[in-house]
Amino acid sequence: MNSSAPQITAGTTPAERPSSAELVARARALQPLLRAHADSAEAEGAVPPPVVDALAQAGVFRLLTPKRFGGHETDLRTLTEVSEVLGEADGSTAWTAMIIAVTNWMASLFPDKAQEEVFGADPDARVTGVAAPTGVGRRAAQGWVVSGKWSYNSGAPHATWAAVGALLQDEAGEVIDQALVLIPASDLVIEDTWDTAGMQATASNTLIGRDIFVPHHRVLSVREASQGTYPRSLREDEPLYSSMFGSMLLLCLVGPLLGLGKAAFETTRSAASQKPLSFTVHGRQADSVGVQIQIAEAALHLRTARLHAFDAVEQVDAHVGPLDFTSRTLVRAQAGHAAQRILEAIGILLNTHGAGSFARTNTLQRIWRDANVAARHAGLTPAVGYEAYGKALLGIEVPVSVML
């Protein structure tokens, strides 16, 4: 890497860099602010500036940015814990923060020159992206000319760069690779297409680009990345950037869901000590054996989800270099399985709380909507993970997705 590139930004010397525990504590301190803005964020369809600024000041967007650019360069566990804590307060904010942090990690897999362009002049750069290859790149001198429309770009209004998917074509129009290309956000147009029942404030709108030149150093082959091969310089002091591509980008999605599940549990449990169980002899729900059983069942589903999620996270964080095929399929299966257990727990909790869960003034209805939207992310589709893992267990090494 160019020796003139910024090594550390002012005020972020190694001794001053926060520990993972401190970063999680900072996220927890933001919960009152997130809760205070949750309703207005949903109404406006985007995380409001005061919250975005607070996330930046807490270092959330820098969680996986290289230290040599002033980032925190933590690990997947820290990202998961931070987004879980944020998710307890607001699902949309947690999702937006997580997406930016992990896409910053993805940008750090590109060639060194691209990293310098993104983070060198702006350690607080915010990269968002869409991995689906809904763009096309035509070969040009020194790079590619890219056009496309990329939907579900969470955090689009807050981005300074975007990493978007494209099918690269040769001169004859034949597809020769699937890639992610880095494009300055200022070169893209945002089309307001995000109108959903949940996760409304993620502003997961559509990006549009026409005939944008992308130099070779801002191109990342998805096929090679899916096998753990990245075009960045190999640095032994940066093991985070040898982590498995698909595993990182799938597991990160579970953190906000864990937080939503915990929020639903605490809200329901707290209310049960005062809320009557209508049409029964019980003056409060907590006195009912049926409610007690449901609370226990929900708690165990959430515990199962967390155990699976962090077991998979530990596998990714502890492994330097590519994971073997079976391990990658297990990670994918665990991510989807955890998401389903969270949804099951939330369903039980809303059944326990009753019809009042869906009052507009009750946060349970937003938790339910947010979780059901988030868990439908393509990366968490349980059937895909189960198929991939089942194939691996039977010795059939046929990848059903590049995102393994």
Protein backbone atom coordinates (compact mmCIF):
# COMPACT_ATOMS: atom_id res chain seq x y z
CA MET A 1 0.00 0.00 0.00
CA ASN A 2 1.09 3.53 -0.70
CA SER A 3 3.13 4.68 2.29
CA SER A 4 1.62 8.14 1.96
CA ALA A 5 -1.90 6.85 2.75
CA PRO A 6 -3.22 7.98 6.13
CA GLN A 7 -2.36 5.44 8.78
CA ILE A 8 -4.45 6.81 11.65
CA THR A 9 -6.82 9.73 11.82
CA ALA A 10 -6.36 12.39 14.45
CA GLY A 11 -7.58 11.38 17.86
CA THR A 12 -7.63 7.65 17.13
CA THR A 13 -4.24 6.36 18.27
CA PRO A 14 -4.07 2.63 19.10
CA ALA A 15 -4.12 3.36 22.83
CA GLU A 16 -7.27 5.42 22.44
CA ARG A 17 -9.19 2.99 20.26
CA PRO A 18 -12.20 1.64 22.12
CA SER A 19 -12.49 -1.99 23.09
CA SER A 20 -15.35 -4.12 21.83
CA ALA A 21 -16.99 -3.85 25.24
CA GLU A 22 -16.78 -0.06 25.05
CA LEU A 23 -18.29 -0.01 21.56
CA VAL A 24 -21.21 -2.16 22.74
CA ALA A 25 -21.66 0.14 25.74
CA ARG A 26 -21.74 3.16 23.41
CA ALA A 27 -24.46 1.47 21.38
CA ARG A 28 -26.47 0.79 24.52
CA ALA A 29 -26.17 4.45 25.53
CA LEU A 30 -27.83 5.36 22.22
CA GLN A 31 -30.99 3.35 22.95
CA PRO A 32 -33.01 6.24 24.44
CA LEU A 33 -32.24 8.40 21.39
CA LEU A 34 -33.24 5.61 18.99
CA ARG A 35 -36.49 4.97 20.83
CA ALA A 36 -37.31 8.69 20.87
CA HIS A 37 -36.93 8.91 17.08
CA ALA A 38 -38.35 5.51 16.10
CA ASP A 39 -41.86 6.74 15.28
CA SER A 40 -40.71 9.76 13.29
CA ALA A 41 -38.08 7.68 11.49
CA GLU A 42 -40.73 5.23 10.37
CA ALA A 43 -43.03 8.04 9.28
CA GLU A 44 -40.26 9.73 7.28
CA GLY A 45 -38.93 6.49 5.84
CA ALA A 46 -35.32 7.09 6.90
CA VAL A 47 -33.12 7.23 9.98
CA PRO A 48 -33.08 10.93 10.93
CA PRO A 49 -29.84 12.99 10.85
CA PRO A 50 -29.49 13.29 14.67
CA VAL A 51 -29.45 9.50 14.95
CA VAL A 52 -27.06 9.06 12.01
CA ASP A 53 -24.72 11.63 13.56
CA ALA A 54 -24.87 9.87 16.93
CA LEU A 55 -24.07 6.51 15.33
CA ALA A 56 -21.08 8.07 13.59
CA GLN A 57 -19.83 9.70 16.79
CA ALA A 58 -20.14 6.38 18.61
CA GLY A 59 -17.94 4.76 15.98
CA VAL A 60 -20.58 2.33 14.73
CA PHE A 61 -19.88 2.90 11.05
CA ARG A 62 -16.14 2.38 11.64
CA LEU A 63 -16.55 -1.01 13.36
CA LEU A 64 -15.04 -3.00 10.48
CA THR A 65 -13.02 -0.25 8.77
CA PRO A 66 -9.24 -0.87 8.74
CA LYS A 67 -7.24 0.64 11.59
CA ARG A 68 -4.79 2.18 9.14
CA PHE A 69 -7.63 4.44 7.98
CA GLY A 70 -8.75 5.32 11.49
CA GLY A 71 -11.26 2.48 11.79
CA HIS A 72 -11.82 0.14 14.71
CA GLU A 73 -11.21 -3.12 12.77
CA THR A 74 -13.06 -5.20 15.35
CA ASP A 75 -14.72 -8.49 14.36
CA LEU A 76 -18.03 -10.06 13.43
CA ARG A 77 -18.90 -10.69 17.07
CA THR A 78 -18.62 -7.01 17.94
CA LEU A 79 -20.73 -6.03 14.94
CA THR A 80 -23.35 -8.61 15.93
CA GLU A 81 -23.43 -7.47 19.56
CA VAL A 82 -23.63 -3.80 18.61
CA SER A 83 -26.44 -4.34 16.10
CA GLU A 84 -28.26 -6.55 18.60
CA VAL A 85 -28.17 -3.77 21.19
CA LEU A 86 -29.31 -1.20 18.64
CA GLY A 87 -32.06 -3.56 17.53
CA GLU A 88 -33.49 -3.61 21.03
CA ALA A 89 -34.33 0.07 20.52
CA ASP A 90 -35.17 0.25 16.80
CA GLY A 91 -34.91 -2.37 14.10
CA SER A 92 -34.53 0.01 11.17
CA THR A 93 -31.67 1.92 12.76
CA ALA A 94 -29.89 -1.28 13.74
CA TRP A 95 -30.24 -2.64 10.21
CA THR A 96 -28.99 0.56 8.60
CA ALA A 97 -25.98 0.76 10.91
CA MET A 98 -25.14 -2.91 10.36
CA ILE A 99 -25.38 -2.64 6.58
CA ILE A 100 -23.04 0.34 6.42
CA ALA A 101 -20.52 -1.24 8.79
CA VAL A 102 -20.38 -4.56 6.95
CA THR A 103 -20.31 -2.95 3.50
CA ASN A 104 -17.35 -0.89 4.71
CA TRP A 105 -15.72 -4.27 5.44
CA MET A 106 -16.58 -5.41 1.92
CA ALA A 107 -15.03 -2.27 0.45
CA SER A 108 -11.85 -3.18 2.34
CA LEU A 109 -11.55 -6.34 0.23
CA PHE A 110 -11.03 -4.32 -2.96
CA PRO A 111 -7.55 -3.47 -4.26
CA ASP A 112 -5.55 -1.10 -2.08
CA LYS A 113 -6.00 1.82 -4.46
CA ALA A 114 -9.78 1.56 -4.12
CA GLN A 115 -9.52 1.43 -0.32
CA GLU A 116 -7.46 4.61 -0.36
CA GLU A 117 -10.03 6.34 -2.55
CA VAL A 118 -12.89 5.37 -0.22
CA PHE A 119 -11.33 5.70 3.23
CA GLY A 120 -8.05 7.56 2.74
CA ALA A 121 -9.57 11.02 2.60
CA ASP A 122 -12.66 10.14 4.62
CA PRO A 123 -12.30 7.64 7.50
CA ASP A 124 -16.03 8.12 8.14
CA ALA A 125 -16.93 6.99 4.61
CA ARG A 126 -20.22 5.12 4.52
CA VAL A 127 -20.53 2.39 1.92
CA THR A 128 -23.87 0.78 1.18
CA GLY A 129 -24.62 -1.75 -1.48
CA VAL A 130 -26.63 -4.37 -3.32
CA ALA A 131 -24.95 -7.67 -4.13
CA ALA A 132 -27.58 -8.83 -6.65
CA PRO A 133 -26.07 -8.46 -10.16
CA THR A 134 -28.80 -6.26 -11.61
CA GLY A 135 -26.31 -4.07 -13.44
CA VAL A 136 -24.22 -4.69 -16.56
CA GLY A 137 -20.60 -3.75 -17.12
CA ARG A 138 -19.22 -3.36 -20.64
CA ARG A 139 -15.49 -3.64 -21.13
CA ALA A 140 -13.71 -0.33 -21.70
CA ALA A 141 -10.14 0.91 -21.69
CA GLN A 142 -8.77 0.65 -18.14
CA GLY A 143 -12.07 -0.60 -16.72
CA TRP A 144 -15.79 -1.00 -17.30
CA VAL A 145 -18.79 1.13 -18.20
CA VAL A 146 -21.58 0.16 -15.83
CA SER A 147 -25.34 0.75 -15.97
CA GLY A 148 -28.09 -0.68 -13.82
CA LYS A 149 -30.85 -0.40 -11.26
CA TRP A 150 -30.14 -1.78 -7.81
CA SER A 151 -33.02 -2.30 -5.41
CA TYR A 152 -33.12 -2.64 -1.63
CA ASN A 153 -30.09 -0.45 -0.97
CA SER A 154 -30.49 -0.02 2.79
CA GLY A 155 -29.15 3.27 4.10
CA ALA A 156 -28.99 4.80 0.62
CA PRO A 157 -29.48 8.43 1.78
CA HIS A 158 -26.51 8.21 4.13
CA ALA A 159 -23.97 6.69 1.74
CA THR A 160 -20.83 8.25 0.31
CA TRP A 161 -20.06 5.17 -1.84
CA ALA A 162 -22.04 2.19 -3.11
CA ALA A 163 -20.90 -1.36 -3.89
CA VAL A 164 -23.35 -2.76 -6.44
CA GLY A 165 -23.59 -6.00 -8.39
CA ALA A 166 -22.98 -6.26 -12.12
CA LEU A 167 -22.53 -8.89 -14.77
CA LEU A 168 -19.34 -8.11 -16.68
CA GLN A 169 -19.50 -8.61 -20.44
CA ASP A 170 -16.75 -8.93 -23.02
CA GLU A 171 -16.74 -7.21 -26.40
CA ALA A 172 -19.11 -9.85 -27.79
CA GLY A 173 -21.62 -9.30 -25.02
CA GLU A 174 -20.84 -12.59 -23.29
CA VAL A 175 -20.94 -12.60 -19.48
CA ILE A 176 -17.45 -13.35 -18.19
CA ASP A 177 -17.85 -12.63 -14.48
CA GLN A 178 -20.17 -11.50 -11.72
CA ALA A 179 -18.72 -8.59 -9.80
CA LEU A 180 -19.24 -5.89 -7.23
CA VAL A 181 -18.23 -2.43 -8.38
CA LEU A 182 -17.52 0.59 -6.20
CA ILE A 183 -19.20 3.80 -7.35
CA PRO A 184 -19.29 7.21 -5.63
CA ALA A 185 -22.79 7.82 -4.31
CA SER A 186 -22.80 11.18 -6.07
CA ASP A 187 -22.73 9.34 -9.44
CA LEU A 188 -25.97 7.50 -8.66
CA VAL A 189 -29.59 8.57 -8.49
CA ILE A 190 -31.85 7.38 -5.68
CA GLU A 191 -35.36 6.36 -6.71
CA ASP A 192 -37.80 6.25 -3.79
CA THR A 193 -39.21 2.73 -4.14
CA TRP A 194 -39.13 1.46 -0.54
CA ASP A 195 -42.74 1.14 0.62
CA THR A 196 -43.07 -1.82 2.96
CA ALA A 197 -44.91 -2.94 6.07
CA GLY A 198 -41.74 -3.15 8.15
CA MET A 199 -38.18 -1.83 8.31
CA GLN A 200 -39.58 1.35 6.82
CA ALA A 201 -36.81 3.64 8.08
CA THR A 202 -34.03 1.67 6.39
CA ALA A 203 -34.72 3.71 3.22
CA SER A 204 -33.84 0.63 1.17
CA ASN A 205 -34.47 2.43 -2.07
CA THR A 206 -33.30 1.82 -5.64
CA LEU A 207 -30.02 3.16 -7.01
CA ILE A 208 -29.82 4.00 -10.69
CA GLY A 209 -26.67 4.49 -12.73
CA ARG A 210 -26.15 5.09 -16.43
CA ASP A 211 -22.85 4.60 -18.28
CA ILE A 212 -20.63 5.10 -15.24
CA PHE A 213 -16.94 4.40 -15.77
CA VAL A 214 -15.50 2.08 -13.13
CA PRO A 215 -11.72 1.52 -13.21
CA HIS A 216 -10.35 -2.00 -12.77
CA HIS A 217 -9.21 -1.36 -9.20
CA ARG A 218 -12.81 -0.73 -8.13
CA VAL A 219 -14.02 -4.15 -9.26
CA LEU A 220 -14.32 -7.25 -7.04
CA SER A 221 -15.04 -10.65 -8.59
CA VAL A 222 -17.87 -12.28 -6.62
CA ARG A 223 -16.89 -15.72 -7.87
CA GLU A 224 -13.37 -15.33 -6.52
CA ALA A 225 -14.52 -13.61 -3.33
CA SER A 226 -16.97 -16.42 -2.61
CA GLN A 227 -13.95 -18.72 -2.42
CA GLY A 228 -12.03 -16.38 -0.13
CA THR A 229 -9.79 -14.83 -2.78
CA TYR A 230 -9.59 -11.03 -2.60
CA PRO A 231 -7.56 -8.58 -4.72
CA ARG A 232 -6.32 -6.54 -1.74
CA SER A 233 -2.72 -6.79 -0.55
CA LEU A 234 -2.23 -9.65 1.88
CA ARG A 235 -1.49 -8.23 5.33
CA GLU A 236 -0.86 -10.64 8.18
CA ASP A 237 -1.80 -7.93 10.68
CA GLU A 238 -5.31 -7.66 9.20
CA PRO A 239 -6.92 -11.11 9.61
CA LEU A 240 -10.40 -9.57 9.58
CA TYR A 241 -10.11 -9.08 5.83
CA SER A 242 -9.43 -12.74 5.17
CA SER A 243 -12.80 -13.69 6.69
CA MET A 244 -15.15 -15.67 4.49
CA PHE A 245 -17.14 -13.46 2.13
CA GLY A 246 -20.56 -15.12 2.18
CA SER A 247 -20.41 -16.05 5.86
CA MET A 248 -19.71 -12.46 6.91
CA LEU A 249 -22.41 -10.99 4.70
CA LEU A 250 -25.05 -13.49 5.89
CA LEU A 251 -24.39 -13.69 9.61
CA CYS A 252 -24.34 -9.92 10.05
CA LEU A 253 -28.06 -9.92 9.21
CA VAL A 254 -28.96 -11.80 12.40
CA GLY A 255 -27.80 -9.14 14.89
CA PRO A 256 -30.73 -6.70 14.48
CA LEU A 257 -33.17 -9.63 14.61
CA LEU A 258 -31.69 -10.80 17.91
CA GLY A 259 -32.28 -7.31 19.28
CA LEU A 260 -35.87 -7.24 18.03
CA GLY A 261 -36.52 -10.60 19.68
CA LYS A 262 -35.13 -9.40 22.98
CA ALA A 263 -37.21 -6.22 22.81
CA ALA A 264 -40.39 -8.22 22.20
CA PHE A 265 -39.56 -10.51 25.10
CA GLU A 266 -38.84 -7.74 27.59
CA THR A 267 -41.94 -5.77 26.56
CA THR A 268 -44.21 -8.80 26.96
CA ARG A 269 -42.64 -10.00 30.19
CA SER A 270 -42.85 -6.54 31.76
CA ALA A 271 -46.50 -6.13 30.79
CA ALA A 272 -47.43 -9.58 32.09
CA SER A 273 -46.86 -8.47 35.68
CA GLN A 274 -49.69 -5.91 35.38
CA LYS A 275 -51.85 -6.77 32.37
CA PRO A 276 -54.97 -8.82 33.19
CA LEU A 277 -55.74 -12.02 31.31
CA SER A 278 -59.18 -11.22 29.98
CA PHE A 279 -62.06 -13.67 30.47
CA THR A 280 -60.15 -15.65 33.11
CA VAL A 281 -59.81 -15.65 36.88
CA HIS A 282 -56.30 -14.25 36.57
CA GLY A 283 -55.90 -10.60 37.54
CA ARG A 284 -52.61 -10.50 35.73
CA GLN A 285 -51.08 -12.57 32.94
CA ALA A 286 -48.06 -13.56 35.03
CA ASP A 287 -50.30 -15.72 37.28
CA SER A 288 -51.43 -17.92 34.39
CA VAL A 289 -49.67 -21.25 33.86
CA GLY A 290 -50.43 -20.92 30.16
CA VAL A 291 -48.65 -17.58 30.00
CA GLN A 292 -45.75 -18.91 32.04
CA ILE A 293 -45.32 -21.75 29.55
CA GLN A 294 -45.44 -19.38 26.58
CA ILE A 295 -42.88 -17.04 28.13
CA ALA A 296 -40.56 -19.98 28.76
CA GLU A 297 -41.04 -21.30 25.23
CA ALA A 298 -40.29 -17.91 23.68
CA ALA A 299 -37.21 -17.49 25.87
CA LEU A 300 -35.88 -20.86 24.75
CA HIS A 301 -36.44 -20.05 21.08
CA LEU A 302 -34.50 -16.80 21.53
CA ARG A 303 -31.76 -18.63 23.40
CA THR A 304 -31.56 -21.20 20.61
CA ALA A 305 -31.28 -18.42 18.04
CA ARG A 306 -28.53 -16.69 19.95
CA LEU A 307 -26.58 -19.91 20.53
CA HIS A 308 -26.70 -20.75 16.82
CA ALA A 309 -25.84 -17.21 15.78
CA PHE A 310 -22.83 -16.79 18.04
CA ASP A 311 -21.59 -20.32 17.44
CA ALA A 312 -21.46 -19.46 13.74
CA VAL A 313 -19.91 -16.05 14.46
CA GLU A 314 -17.19 -17.72 16.50
CA GLN A 315 -16.40 -20.05 13.60
CA VAL A 316 -15.97 -17.11 11.24
CA ASP A 317 -13.96 -14.95 13.64
CA ALA A 318 -11.66 -17.77 14.72
CA HIS A 319 -10.78 -18.90 11.21
CA VAL A 320 -8.12 -17.11 9.18
CA GLY A 321 -8.65 -17.73 5.49
CA PRO A 322 -11.33 -19.68 3.62
CA LEU A 323 -13.67 -21.97 5.53
CA ASP A 324 -14.23 -25.44 4.12
CA PHE A 325 -17.43 -26.13 2.18
CA THR A 326 -19.29 -27.93 4.97
CA SER A 327 -18.49 -25.19 7.49
CA ARG A 328 -19.75 -22.53 5.10
CA THR A 329 -23.01 -24.35 4.52
CA LEU A 330 -23.46 -24.83 8.27
CA VAL A 331 -23.01 -21.09 8.83
CA ARG A 332 -25.63 -20.34 6.18
CA ALA A 333 -28.05 -22.87 7.69
CA GLN A 334 -27.51 -21.51 11.20
CA ALA A 335 -28.22 -17.95 10.10
CA GLY A 336 -31.56 -18.89 8.57
CA HIS A 337 -32.43 -21.19 11.47
CA ALA A 338 -31.73 -18.45 14.01
CA ALA A 339 -33.95 -16.01 12.11
CA GLN A 340 -36.82 -18.50 12.10
CA ARG A 341 -36.52 -19.16 15.83
CA ILE A 342 -36.68 -15.41 16.47
CA LEU A 343 -39.82 -15.09 14.37
CA GLU A 344 -41.37 -18.02 16.22
CA ALA A 345 -40.54 -16.45 19.57
CA ILE A 346 -42.01 -13.09 18.57
CA GLY A 347 -45.18 -14.79 17.36
CA ILE A 348 -45.58 -16.54 20.71
CA LEU A 349 -44.96 -13.31 22.59
CA LEU A 350 -47.60 -11.39 20.64
CA ASN A 351 -50.06 -14.23 21.18
CA THR A 352 -49.28 -13.95 24.89
CA HIS A 353 -49.69 -10.19 25.03
CA GLY A 354 -52.89 -10.31 23.00
CA ALA A 355 -54.66 -8.05 20.53
CA GLY A 356 -53.26 -4.96 22.25
CA SER A 357 -49.93 -5.85 20.62
CA PHE A 358 -51.23 -4.28 17.42
CA ALA A 359 -52.21 -0.92 18.83
CA ARG A 360 -50.34 1.80 16.97
CA THR A 361 -48.98 3.03 20.30
CA ASN A 362 -47.57 -0.39 21.19
CA THR A 363 -43.99 -1.03 20.07
CA LEU A 364 -44.74 -4.74 19.70
CA GLN A 365 -46.52 -4.17 16.40
CA ARG A 366 -43.48 -2.43 14.91
CA ILE A 367 -41.17 -5.13 16.27
CA TRP A 368 -43.38 -7.78 14.66
CA ARG A 369 -43.44 -5.94 11.31
CA ASP A 370 -39.72 -5.17 11.31
CA ALA A 371 -38.70 -8.71 12.23
CA ASN A 372 -40.94 -10.30 9.63
CA VAL A 373 -39.52 -8.09 6.90
CA ALA A 374 -35.87 -8.47 7.98
CA ALA A 375 -36.08 -12.25 8.29
CA ARG A 376 -37.23 -12.47 4.66
CA HIS A 377 -33.89 -11.18 3.39
CA ALA A 378 -32.71 -13.57 0.68
CA GLY A 379 -29.58 -14.34 2.68
CA LEU A 380 -31.69 -15.74 5.51
CA THR A 381 -34.03 -17.95 3.46
CA PRO A 382 -33.97 -21.11 5.59
CA ALA A 383 -34.71 -23.58 2.77
CA VAL A 384 -31.56 -22.49 0.90
CA GLY A 385 -29.38 -22.92 3.97
CA TYR A 386 -30.91 -26.27 4.84
CA GLU A 387 -30.46 -27.54 1.28
CA ALA A 388 -26.84 -26.40 1.18
CA TYR A 389 -26.03 -27.96 4.56
CA GLY A 390 -27.94 -31.15 3.76
CA LYS A 391 -26.01 -31.55 0.52
CA ALA A 392 -22.73 -31.08 2.38
CA LEU A 393 -23.68 -33.64 5.04
CA LEU A 394 -24.40 -36.14 2.26
CA GLY A 395 -21.11 -35.46 0.52
CA ILE A 396 -22.66 -33.51 -2.37
CA GLU A 397 -20.43 -30.49 -2.90
CA VAL A 398 -22.69 -28.64 -5.29
CA PRO A 399 -23.01 -25.00 -4.17
CA VAL A 400 -26.60 -23.79 -4.41
CA SER A 401 -25.49 -20.17 -3.99
CA VAL A 402 -22.36 -18.06 -4.35
CA MET A 403 -23.25 -16.67 -0.94
CA LEU A 404 -21.86 -19.54 1.11
